[in-house]
Amino acid sequence: MDLRKVALLAAVAVVLSGSAALRAQDNRDVQIGVQQTVTINVGGKPISGQVDLARNVVYIKSEGLPLAGSKGAQARWTAKESAVLYAARNLLLMTVGMWMEGRMSAAEGRLIESKVAAAFKGAVKTGKIYDDPKKNHGPLPDDLASSLGWQADEFDPNDGIFTVVMEAPFAGAGSVSAAMCTPSVSQQVHQALGNMAEAHPEAKVELQDVPMDTRALAPSAGATTGVIVDCRGLGLRVALNPKVFKGDAPIYGSQVNTNAAVERGIAGYISAGDYEKYTKGDAAVARIVKERVGASPMTVKAAEAKGTKSVALSAEDADKMVAANEKGHFFERLAVMFVINE
C-alpha cells in the first residue's frame, strides 16, 4: 500500500466545518458540537483530555516532576518544563488512542513516542498552556478543570508535581489533523504500528488523493444536501475515523479525499440538546447545521453501534441514504453529521 496516498487514520479531525467552528468562536451563545472528555489507557495508565468541537480545540492534561536534587525556583521551573514535554507526548498518544478506541499497550505507546513524537511536535502548533485551574481562563469550558481531574495548583511543593493543561487545534493549519497527514508523521506511525491495524479492522480509512467530484459542489435541484445520523442512546464517542455501515459493509467513511477530511472531518457532531433545538426551528443552530449538511438534509436513525465510533443502519435506511447520495453527492462533500449524547 502506497503510504504517500494513504494517510494516517487518526488524521481525520472530527470537527464542524471550518467556517462553522469559526462562527461559533465569534458568537459564544451560538455553539453546536460536542464537548467530551477523552481518556486513553496506555498500558493501563490513563491519559486525560477533552475535545471541544465547537471551538475546534483539544485540551490535554499532563504532570511533570522537577529535576532530581533541584530546589526552590529551579525545582518549579524544571517540573513545569517536564509537564509541558509530557503534554506534547500525551497529545500524540491521545490522538492515536482515539483511533484505536482507547486501547494501547505500553509497548505500543513507547513505539509511537520514540518514533513519532519529534515530528508530531514540530508539525503541531500548540496554543496556550494553562497552569492554574483557579484562574479565569475565559475561553476554556467551564467544567474543564473538574472533568480532567485538574484540582491542584500549578505546583505542589509537597510532592514536586507541576500540572498543566495544553491546548491545540483539532483541524486546520498547525492542527493535530494536519500534522498526522504529513509524510514525516504518517509514515513513521505506520512503521511503528506495523500490523496493529489488522487488529482493528473497523479503524481502516483510506485517505487517498481521490479527486473531489465537481458535481458534489452543486447538487441537482431538489436533491438531498446531506445526512443527519441520529445516534442518540448508542453510547457513541467523538471519533477520528467514524463510519456508517450497512451490516458489516461500510457505506460511508472508508474512502475520502484527504484534504477535505483534514479541513472538515469525516463527520460533524451535534449534541442531543442542540439537535432538539434544531428540530424545533432554532434559527441560530439551523444556520450552523446548514454549514455542514446543507439546507435539505435527510435524517436516518442508527440501528446499532459499531464499537464506540461507528454505526450501522437498517438495510432500508442504508439503501435510502445511498440512493439519495447518487443525486445529491453529499458523501463527496463529507456532508454528514452525527447526533450523539454528551
Coordinates of C-alpha atoms in Angstrom, one line a residue:
M1 CA 0.0 0.0 0.0
D2 CA 1.4 3.4 -1.0
L3 CA 1.9 5.4 2.1
R4 CA 2.0 8.6 0.1
K5 CA -1.6 8.1 -0.8
V6 CA -2.8 6.5 2.4
A7 CA -2.6 9.0 5.2
L8 CA -2.7 8.0 8.9
L9 CA -6.2 7.0 10.0
A10 CA -6.0 9.2 13.0
A11 CA -5.5 12.3 10.9
V12 CA -9.2 12.7 10.4
A13 CA -10.2 15.6 12.6
V14 CA -13.7 15.3 13.9
V15 CA -14.9 18.9 13.9
L16 CA -17.6 21.0 12.4
S17 CA -16.8 22.6 9.1
G18 CA -14.1 25.2 9.5
S19 CA -16.5 28.1 8.8
A20 CA -19.0 26.8 11.4
A21 CA -16.3 26.4 14.0
L22 CA -15.1 29.9 13.5
R23 CA -18.6 31.3 13.6
A24 CA -19.1 29.5 16.9
Q25 CA -15.9 31.1 18.3
D26 CA -17.0 34.5 17.3
N27 CA -20.5 34.1 18.8
R28 CA -20.3 32.2 22.1
D29 CA -24.0 31.8 22.6
V30 CA -24.4 30.1 19.3
Q31 CA -22.3 26.9 19.7
I32 CA -23.1 23.5 18.4
G33 CA -20.9 20.5 18.6
V34 CA -19.8 18.4 21.5
Q35 CA -17.6 18.6 24.5
Q36 CA -16.4 15.2 25.6
T37 CA -13.7 14.0 28.0
V38 CA -11.4 11.5 26.4
T39 CA -9.4 9.0 28.5
I40 CA -6.9 6.8 26.7
N41 CA -5.3 4.0 28.6
V42 CA -1.7 3.3 27.6
G43 CA -0.5 0.2 29.3
G44 CA -3.2 0.7 31.9
K45 CA -2.2 4.3 32.7
P46 CA -4.8 6.9 31.8
I47 CA -4.2 10.0 29.7
S48 CA -6.9 12.6 30.1
G49 CA -8.0 15.2 27.6
Q50 CA -11.1 16.9 26.3
V51 CA -12.3 17.6 22.8
D52 CA -14.3 20.8 22.3
L53 CA -15.7 20.6 18.8
A54 CA -17.5 24.0 18.9
R55 CA -14.1 25.7 19.4
N56 CA -12.1 23.3 17.3
V57 CA -9.7 22.7 20.2
V58 CA -8.4 19.7 22.0
Y59 CA -7.1 20.0 25.6
I60 CA -4.6 17.6 27.2
K61 CA -3.6 17.4 30.9
S62 CA -0.1 16.5 32.0
E63 CA 2.1 16.4 35.1
G64 CA 5.8 16.8 35.5
L65 CA 8.4 16.3 38.2
P66 CA 11.4 18.5 39.0
L67 CA 15.0 17.6 38.2
A68 CA 16.4 15.4 40.8
G69 CA 18.2 17.5 43.5
S70 CA 16.7 20.8 42.4
K71 CA 15.1 23.1 44.9
G72 CA 13.0 26.3 45.0
A73 CA 12.6 28.1 41.7
Q74 CA 14.7 25.6 39.9
A75 CA 12.5 22.7 41.0
R76 CA 9.4 24.6 39.9
W77 CA 10.9 25.5 36.5
T78 CA 12.2 22.0 35.7
A79 CA 8.9 20.5 36.8
K80 CA 6.9 22.8 34.5
E81 CA 9.3 22.0 31.6
S82 CA 8.8 18.3 32.3
A83 CA 5.0 18.8 32.3
V84 CA 5.0 20.6 29.0
L85 CA 7.1 18.0 27.4
Y86 CA 4.8 15.3 28.6
A87 CA 1.8 17.2 27.4
A88 CA 3.1 17.1 23.8
R89 CA 3.7 13.4 24.2
N90 CA 0.3 12.8 25.7
L91 CA -1.4 14.8 22.9
L92 CA 0.2 12.4 20.3
L93 CA -0.8 9.3 22.3
M94 CA -4.3 10.5 22.8
T95 CA -4.7 11.2 19.1
V96 CA -3.6 7.7 18.1
G97 CA -5.5 6.2 21.0
M98 CA -8.8 7.7 19.9
W99 CA -8.3 5.9 16.6
M100 CA -7.8 2.7 18.5
E101 CA -10.9 3.3 20.7
G102 CA -8.8 3.9 23.8
R103 CA -6.7 0.7 23.7
M104 CA -3.0 0.8 23.5
S105 CA -0.4 -1.4 25.2
A106 CA 2.6 0.2 27.0
A107 CA 4.9 -1.2 24.3
E108 CA 2.8 0.3 21.5
G109 CA 2.9 3.6 23.4
R110 CA 6.6 3.5 23.6
L111 CA 7.0 2.8 19.9
I112 CA 4.8 5.7 19.0
E113 CA 6.6 8.0 21.4
S114 CA 10.1 7.1 20.3
K115 CA 9.4 7.1 16.5
V116 CA 6.9 9.9 16.0
A117 CA 7.0 12.4 18.9
A118 CA 9.6 14.7 17.4
A119 CA 7.9 15.0 14.0
F120 CA 4.5 15.4 15.6
K121 CA 5.6 18.1 18.0
G122 CA 7.2 20.0 15.1
A123 CA 4.1 19.9 13.0
V124 CA 1.5 20.9 15.6
K125 CA 1.1 24.5 16.6
T126 CA 0.1 24.2 20.2
G127 CA -1.8 27.0 21.8
K128 CA -1.9 28.3 25.4
I129 CA -0.6 26.4 28.3
Y130 CA -2.7 26.7 31.4
D131 CA -1.1 26.1 34.8
D132 CA -3.7 27.1 37.4
P133 CA -7.3 25.7 37.5
K134 CA -8.4 28.5 39.7
K135 CA -7.7 31.3 37.2
N136 CA -10.4 32.7 34.9
H137 CA -9.2 31.4 31.5
G138 CA -12.0 32.9 29.5
P139 CA -12.5 30.6 26.5
L140 CA -11.9 27.3 28.5
P141 CA -15.0 25.2 29.0
D142 CA -16.4 25.9 32.5
D143 CA -16.1 22.3 33.6
L144 CA -12.7 21.6 32.1
A145 CA -10.8 21.5 35.4
S146 CA -13.3 19.1 37.1
S147 CA -13.7 16.9 34.0
L148 CA -9.9 16.4 33.8
G149 CA -9.5 16.0 37.5
W150 CA -7.4 19.2 37.5
Q151 CA -7.8 20.2 41.1
A152 CA -4.3 21.2 42.4
D153 CA -2.5 24.5 41.9
E154 CA 0.2 24.7 39.3
F155 CA 3.0 23.4 41.5
D156 CA 2.6 21.3 44.6
P157 CA 5.7 21.8 46.8
N158 CA 4.9 18.7 48.8
D159 CA 5.4 16.2 46.0
G160 CA 7.0 18.5 43.4
I161 CA 4.4 17.8 40.8
F162 CA 3.6 20.5 38.3
T163 CA 0.3 20.2 36.4
V164 CA -0.5 21.9 33.1
V165 CA -3.3 21.8 30.5
M166 CA -2.2 22.4 26.9
E167 CA -4.5 23.3 24.0
A168 CA -4.0 22.5 20.3
P169 CA -6.2 23.0 17.3
F170 CA -8.1 19.9 16.1
A171 CA -8.2 20.9 12.4
G172 CA -6.7 23.4 10.0
A173 CA -3.2 24.8 9.8
G174 CA -0.9 23.5 12.5
S175 CA -3.5 21.2 13.8
V176 CA -3.4 17.6 15.0
S177 CA -5.2 16.6 11.9
A178 CA -2.8 18.4 9.5
A179 CA 0.2 17.1 11.4
M180 CA -0.9 13.5 11.1
C181 CA -1.3 13.8 7.3
T182 CA 2.3 15.0 6.8
P183 CA 4.6 12.3 5.4
S184 CA 7.1 12.7 8.2
V185 CA 4.4 11.8 10.8
S186 CA 2.1 9.4 9.0
Q187 CA 4.9 7.1 7.6
Q188 CA 6.6 7.0 11.0
V189 CA 3.3 5.9 12.6
H190 CA 2.7 3.2 10.0
Q191 CA 6.2 1.9 10.7
A192 CA 5.7 2.0 14.4
L193 CA 2.3 0.3 14.3
G194 CA 3.3 -2.4 11.9
N195 CA 0.4 -4.9 11.6
M196 CA -1.6 -3.4 14.5
A197 CA -4.2 -2.1 12.1
E198 CA -5.3 -5.6 11.4
A199 CA -6.3 -5.9 15.0
H200 CA -8.7 -3.0 14.5
P201 CA -10.3 -3.6 11.1
E202 CA -13.1 -1.0 11.7
A203 CA -10.4 1.6 12.1
K204 CA -9.2 1.4 8.5
V205 CA -9.8 4.6 6.5
E206 CA -8.1 5.2 3.2
L207 CA -7.4 8.9 2.9
Q208 CA -6.4 8.9 -0.7
D209 CA -5.7 11.5 -3.3
V210 CA -9.2 10.9 -4.5
P211 CA -10.2 13.9 -6.6
M212 CA -13.3 15.8 -5.4
D213 CA -16.2 15.2 -7.7
T214 CA -17.1 18.6 -9.1
R215 CA -20.7 17.6 -9.2
A216 CA -20.6 17.5 -5.4
L217 CA -20.2 21.2 -5.3
A218 CA -23.5 21.8 -7.0
P219 CA -26.1 19.1 -6.1
S220 CA -29.0 18.6 -8.5
A221 CA -32.0 20.8 -8.0
G222 CA -34.2 19.4 -5.2
A223 CA -31.5 16.9 -4.2
T224 CA -30.8 15.9 -0.6
T225 CA -27.9 18.1 0.6
G226 CA -26.6 15.9 3.4
V227 CA -27.5 13.4 6.1
I228 CA -28.0 13.6 9.8
V229 CA -27.5 10.3 11.6
D230 CA -29.4 10.1 14.8
C231 CA -27.1 8.1 17.2
R232 CA -28.7 9.0 20.5
G233 CA -28.7 6.3 23.1
L234 CA -25.9 4.2 21.5
G235 CA -23.0 5.4 23.6
L236 CA -21.1 6.9 20.6
R237 CA -18.0 8.9 21.3
V238 CA -16.3 11.6 19.4
A239 CA -14.0 9.7 16.9
L240 CA -11.2 10.4 14.5
N241 CA -12.4 7.9 11.9
P242 CA -16.2 7.3 12.1
K243 CA -18.1 5.3 9.5
V244 CA -21.6 4.3 8.6
F245 CA -22.3 0.6 7.8
K246 CA -24.9 -1.5 6.2
G247 CA -24.5 -4.7 8.1
D248 CA -20.7 -5.3 8.0
A249 CA -20.1 -3.3 4.9
P250 CA -19.1 0.3 5.2
I251 CA -21.1 2.7 3.0
Y252 CA -19.6 5.9 4.2
G253 CA -16.3 7.0 5.7
S254 CA -13.9 4.3 4.4
Q255 CA -12.5 6.3 1.4
V256 CA -12.4 10.1 1.4
N257 CA -10.5 12.9 -0.1
T258 CA -7.5 13.7 2.2
N259 CA -7.7 17.5 2.0
A260 CA -11.4 17.6 2.6
A261 CA -11.2 15.2 5.6
V262 CA -8.4 17.3 7.2
E263 CA -10.4 20.5 6.7
R264 CA -13.8 19.3 7.7
G265 CA -13.5 15.9 9.3
I266 CA -15.2 12.8 8.0
A267 CA -18.3 13.7 10.1
G268 CA -19.6 16.6 12.1
Y269 CA -21.1 16.1 15.5
I270 CA -24.1 17.8 17.3
S271 CA -25.2 17.2 20.8
A272 CA -28.6 15.8 21.5
G273 CA -29.6 19.1 23.2
D274 CA -28.6 21.2 20.2
Y275 CA -30.3 18.7 17.9
E276 CA -33.6 19.2 19.8
K277 CA -33.2 23.0 19.3
Y278 CA -32.6 22.3 15.6
T279 CA -35.8 20.2 15.2
K280 CA -37.8 22.9 17.0
G281 CA -36.7 25.6 14.5
D282 CA -33.9 27.4 16.4
A283 CA -32.6 29.7 13.6
A284 CA -29.1 30.2 15.1
V285 CA -28.5 26.4 15.4
A286 CA -30.0 25.8 12.0
R287 CA -27.6 28.2 10.3
I288 CA -24.6 26.3 11.7
V289 CA -26.1 22.9 10.9
K290 CA -26.6 24.1 7.3
E291 CA -22.8 24.8 7.1
R292 CA -22.3 21.0 7.4
V293 CA -25.3 19.3 5.8
G294 CA -26.9 21.9 3.7
A295 CA -30.4 23.2 3.6
S296 CA -32.2 20.0 2.8
P297 CA -30.6 17.1 4.7
M298 CA -32.2 13.7 5.3
T299 CA -32.3 12.1 8.7
V300 CA -31.8 8.4 9.4
K301 CA -31.8 6.5 12.7
A302 CA -28.8 4.4 13.6
A303 CA -29.8 0.8 14.2
E304 CA -26.8 -0.2 16.3
A305 CA -23.3 0.9 17.3
K306 CA -20.2 -0.5 15.8
G307 CA -17.8 -0.1 18.7
T308 CA -17.8 3.4 20.1
K309 CA -17.3 5.4 17.0
S310 CA -19.3 4.0 14.0
V311 CA -22.9 2.9 13.4
A312 CA -24.9 0.6 11.3
L313 CA -28.2 1.5 9.6
S314 CA -31.1 -0.7 8.8
A315 CA -30.9 -2.1 5.3
E316 CA -33.8 0.1 4.3
D317 CA -32.3 3.3 5.6
A318 CA -28.9 2.4 4.2
D319 CA -30.3 2.0 0.8
K320 CA -32.3 5.2 1.0
M321 CA -29.1 7.1 2.0
V322 CA -27.0 5.6 -0.8
A323 CA -29.8 6.4 -3.3
A324 CA -30.1 10.0 -2.1
N325 CA -26.3 10.4 -2.4
E326 CA -26.4 9.3 -6.1
K327 CA -28.3 12.5 -6.8
G328 CA -27.1 14.8 -4.0
H329 CA -23.4 13.7 -4.0
F330 CA -23.2 14.7 -0.3
F331 CA -20.7 12.0 0.5
E332 CA -18.1 13.8 -1.5
R333 CA -18.7 16.9 0.5
L334 CA -18.5 15.0 3.8
A335 CA -21.9 16.5 4.5
V336 CA -22.6 14.0 7.3
M337 CA -23.4 14.8 10.9
F338 CA -23.8 12.5 13.9
V339 CA -26.2 13.3 16.8
I340 CA -24.7 11.9 20.0
N341 CA -25.3 12.2 23.7
E342 CA -22.5 14.1 25.6

